[in-house]
Every structure is written in C-alpha cells, then in structure tokens.
Amino acid sequence: MKAFDCAIIGAGPAGMSAAIELAQAGADVVVLDRADRAGGQIYRSAADSPLPDAAHLGPDYAAGADLITRFEQSGATHLAGADVWHLGDDGRILFSYQGETRELHCREMLLCPGAMERPMPIPGWTLPGVMTAGAAQVMLKSDAVVADGAVFAGSGPLLYLIVAQYLRLGVQVAALVDTTPRKHFFDAAPLMPRALQQLGNLRKGLSLLREIRASGVATYRYAENLEVIGDNRATGLRFTASGQQQEVSADTVFLHHGVQPNLNMSRAMGLAHHWNSAQMCWQVTVDVFGQSSVPHVSVGGDGAGIIGADGARAAGRVAAQNILFRLGRISQADRDQRVRADLNGLSALKPFRRFIDYLYRPTEALRLPRDAETLVCRCEEQSLGDLRKGFEHGARDPNALKSLTRCGMGPCQGRQCGHVVAGLLAQWRAESPEEVGYYRLRSPQRLLTLDELGRYDTVQAEAAE
C-alpha cells in the first residue's frame, strides 16, 4: 500500500491552510473531514451559503470562501464525509466513508479537530428547545434556519456574534442574558494595554456590543442563577440580574460560555496533555510548530488550544512547513525562514487571547452543576447526585467514576461530560483538574455497525479519488 506523505484530519481553517502549503510543495496529502464540504465550523458553507446575502454574517466569514476555493484547487486529496475513528501509532488510519470502512497509511499526521462548545449544565439544560449558540450558527450557515424569539444566555465573542447576525437578518431576539461577572472586567483590566496591540480585534468585539445595544434588544448584565423554565420542553429562562429575579419567555434558549479543544482524537492516541488554567480546559501539549509528544503527529488550530480563525490559519501553515522539514523536502533553515512571519503573528495574538480568556473566564456556577438532579452525562442519564454517590463509594478519578456509573460510556465518549467530571472531582477532592486527570479513551471513536465493518477497502496515495 502506497502511503500518503501526510494525512490531515479536519478541513477547517488550520487543516485547509496546511493542505494548501503541503500540496504546493508537491507532497501527497489527503484531507479527511466528516462534513460534506470544507470549511469547518467557522467557515461552514462559506463558499455556497444558503442565505440570500451572506454579508450579514460578517467579513470574517466571507474570507472563508476564498480559503475554501484555494483549498479545493490545491490538488490535495479531499475525502468529504470521511469520519475518522482510529489513528494508529504506525500511521494507519481507519475511517467510515460512503457506508464502508476505509484504511490508509501516512508518514505524517496533522490533527485539526477544532473546538467544541463548553457544556453549561444548569437546571433544565437538557430540555427540548435548549441548544448552544454554536448550534444556532450551524442552522443559520447550513440551512438558513433561525429560531425567532429566542433568548441567548452566557458570555463571549461567539454569543455576541450570533446575536448580531440574527439582528442583521431581522430575526427577533427575546433577550441577551450576559453572565460575564463584573469582577472579570477588573481582573482583565491590567491586560488591556498589551491587548491594544490587536486593536482590530478589539474593535470587532466592541462593534458587536454597540450593534446589539443600538438594536434595543433586552439585555441583562451580570446575570446569575440561571435556570431553564419548562416541564417537557423549554418555555423560558429564569435568572437573577442586578439583585432582582428576572424571567424571559421563549421557546428556544441558546447557551454559550466559551469553547474548548476537541480532545478525543489526541486522547485516544495517547498524546501528552496539560491543563490550561486560563482557558479552564485540557489541551494537547505541542511545541511552536504544532509537534506533539508522538513524533509523526502534529496538532493544529483550536484543537491545540483556542486561538481563533486567524490564529488557526497561521498555525496550520506553520505545522505544514515543519512537516515538510520532517519529510526531508526542505531544510531546517528554510522551515525557520518560512514560518517566521506566522510565528510572529501568533505571538502577537497572545496578549489579546489572554485578555479574552480572563474577561470571559467560565464561572464555576455555570461550568459545574449545583442541583443534584441536573444531568451531567446526557448519554447515560447520570445526574450530579449519581456521580456524587459514585465518588462516595470510592471513585476518585474519572475512569473509576466511569466504571461505577457509566458516565462517559455513551455515544459521545465523554466529549460533553469529560471536563465537567474532571471539574467535579477536582472540587470534591480539593485538588486541581490536572491532578484529577481525564478519561482514558480508545478506538473506535464512534459507533460502528457490523455491516460497515464488513465492507472494507483501502485508499492509496497513487489511486486516491
């Protein structure tokens, strides 16, 4: 079987940018992505938006169309609809494609799994009608579907962006419930002078807030004690703001308080990880080139730590040049010269990123559940009370708790509950999440049918479709 020089998992900003660099250098590169078209979450449908005027989504989204076009014309092999479920130490990759199991081999791997939204396990968060702000964007970008009269709750740039996009499209928004604590503004203030080096990014954020304020939509600041109202489905949101209890009626509630790296692939491969105390999440440990603890595996974009779309594109290009060096196609001196501008750009983003991390740091009240009946593991329907009982019966780490309660054994394999479980155990043990650890993950990374496993084929660099 002829191996690819490099296999890239994920066709978001980092994956596409890396593929363009590698293909232009003459490398045999294949990009595996579960979506039907490249773009990732940020640039989803940017090249073929179903909206009559995609300009309502902003210039950053429009910039994704050019990247997608350049990627599709780069000569890289792109397998859309390929759902990777095994990554081997020997360069072997197994994935589902068109109802069959496919196998390929590669000399280098670049994981670009992107980010996922942080769960907000407040009372009622599992009721029908409750979704994430990211889900609102998926519906809007993929199918031009909106939820009229929804309430948006949480904090952070993505939340404000989707509210602004709704308002530009003339969609009614019931309320914006902003949970950013007053204290966070004071905590982040000392970081503002250095963040001003990224004045353009600051202006974007301030512009969104001004746009929302000018619209007249009801906005509640410093909100606490959030609770989704409803018995069989969501009927609104109850919370406290300015010392008074408030209630907003809505059939749809969108929640958001930040994103975190999607770790399942890197965890299943056994890559080294560390706890990021600023972003309150685990992330894979990589060097400046995206090189992980396993020699032939690199990680790029938000999958290696939240850096945003521009940062992800730069990180993808940097990882690609390092892979070309590892493949023996360029010298170390060439690599260092080619990545200098992008590394400088990524370094310049760090003060702004740090400011954002402090300002929108997820509060414990929204990061961890408080009500014993609140579900933590949606797949196995395990509540906070169930997990507490498991802890009291001797489960002191995530894997022991999984064994006792089945929390994390469902179809999502802990993607939703992993950080919450680590946070709860850290709280109960009075230790840091890094001391507590994370789930031990293995392949396959998704549910498979026997019929799919029985249909097996290989993909080779010289015969890739």
Tab-separated table of N, CA and C in Angstrom, residues 17 31 45 52 76 82 90 93 134 151 157 177 179 187 209 214-215 229 291 305 319-320 329 408 423 425:
chain	number	residue	atom	x	y	z
A	17	SER	N	-5.473	25.355	5.420
A	17	SER	CA	-4.247	26.139	5.222
A	17	SER	C	-3.032	25.234	5.123
A	31	VAL	N	-6.881	14.914	2.931
A	31	VAL	CA	-7.625	15.582	4.000
A	31	VAL	C	-8.922	14.818	4.226
A	45	SER	N	-20.162	26.331	5.030
A	45	SER	CA	-20.958	26.787	3.867
A	45	SER	C	-20.559	28.172	3.368
A	52	PRO	N	-29.582	34.472	1.272
A	52	PRO	CA	-29.634	35.370	0.109
A	52	PRO	C	-28.460	36.343	0.086
A	76	ALA	N	-4.749	18.840	-3.285
A	76	ALA	CA	-4.805	17.906	-2.156
A	76	ALA	C	-6.008	16.980	-2.323
A	82	ALA	N	-15.797	11.744	5.375
A	82	ALA	CA	-14.946	10.693	5.952
A	82	ALA	C	-14.879	10.900	7.462
A	90	ASP	N	1.366	3.515	13.946
A	90	ASP	CA	2.135	3.146	12.754
A	90	ASP	C	1.725	3.935	11.520
A	93	ILE	N	-4.700	4.747	9.467
A	93	ILE	CA	-5.928	5.478	9.776
A	93	ILE	C	-7.112	4.675	9.262
A	134	GLY	N	-23.492	27.718	19.198
A	134	GLY	CA	-22.888	27.092	18.025
A	134	GLY	C	-23.926	26.389	17.168
A	151	VAL	N	-33.976	33.326	23.346
A	151	VAL	CA	-33.172	34.022	24.332
A	151	VAL	C	-31.759	33.449	24.271
A	157	PRO	N	-17.322	36.122	22.780
A	157	PRO	CA	-17.452	36.663	21.424
A	157	PRO	C	-18.438	35.913	20.533
A	177	VAL	N	-28.901	37.555	27.729
A	177	VAL	CA	-28.620	37.449	29.164
A	177	VAL	C	-27.124	37.219	29.321
A	179	THR	N	-23.752	36.750	31.229
A	179	THR	CA	-23.330	36.228	32.531
A	179	THR	C	-21.919	36.659	32.922
A	187	ASP	N	-10.516	42.186	36.645
A	187	ASP	CA	-9.413	41.226	36.518
A	187	ASP	C	-8.688	41.374	35.187
A	209	LEU	N	-20.970	44.629	20.346
A	209	LEU	CA	-21.707	45.055	21.529
A	209	LEU	C	-22.508	46.328	21.252
A	214	ALA	N	-27.592	49.089	20.215
A	214	ALA	CA	-28.370	50.003	19.376
A	214	ALA	C	-29.669	49.380	18.876
A	215	SER	N	-29.737	48.063	18.835
A	215	SER	CA	-30.934	47.388	18.327
A	215	SER	C	-32.119	47.511	19.281
A	229	ILE	N	-36.701	27.302	32.254
A	229	ILE	CA	-38.061	27.017	32.720
A	229	ILE	C	-38.721	26.030	31.768
A	291	GLN	N	4.086	20.305	16.890
A	291	GLN	CA	4.575	18.933	17.062
A	291	GLN	C	4.171	18.403	18.436
A	305	GLY	N	-5.404	24.298	21.309
A	305	GLY	CA	-5.567	25.453	22.188
A	305	GLY	C	-6.314	26.544	21.440
A	319	ALA	N	2.564	24.357	10.928
A	319	ALA	CA	2.650	22.897	11.051
A	319	ALA	C	3.034	22.271	9.715
A	320	ALA	N	2.496	22.795	8.626
A	320	ALA	CA	2.790	22.236	7.304
A	320	ALA	C	4.274	22.380	6.969
A	329	ARG	N	11.836	17.461	2.714
A	329	ARG	CA	11.622	18.228	1.487
A	329	ARG	C	12.211	19.636	1.560
A	408	GLY	N	-19.763	8.770	30.729
A	408	GLY	CA	-18.704	8.835	29.729
A	408	GLY	C	-18.638	7.632	28.819
A	423	GLY	N	-13.848	18.523	36.588
A	423	GLY	CA	-14.053	19.673	37.460
A	423	GLY	C	-14.732	19.301	38.760
A	425	LEU	N	-14.718	16.295	40.255
A	425	LEU	CA	-13.795	15.520	41.073
A	425	LEU	C	-12.722	16.419	41.692
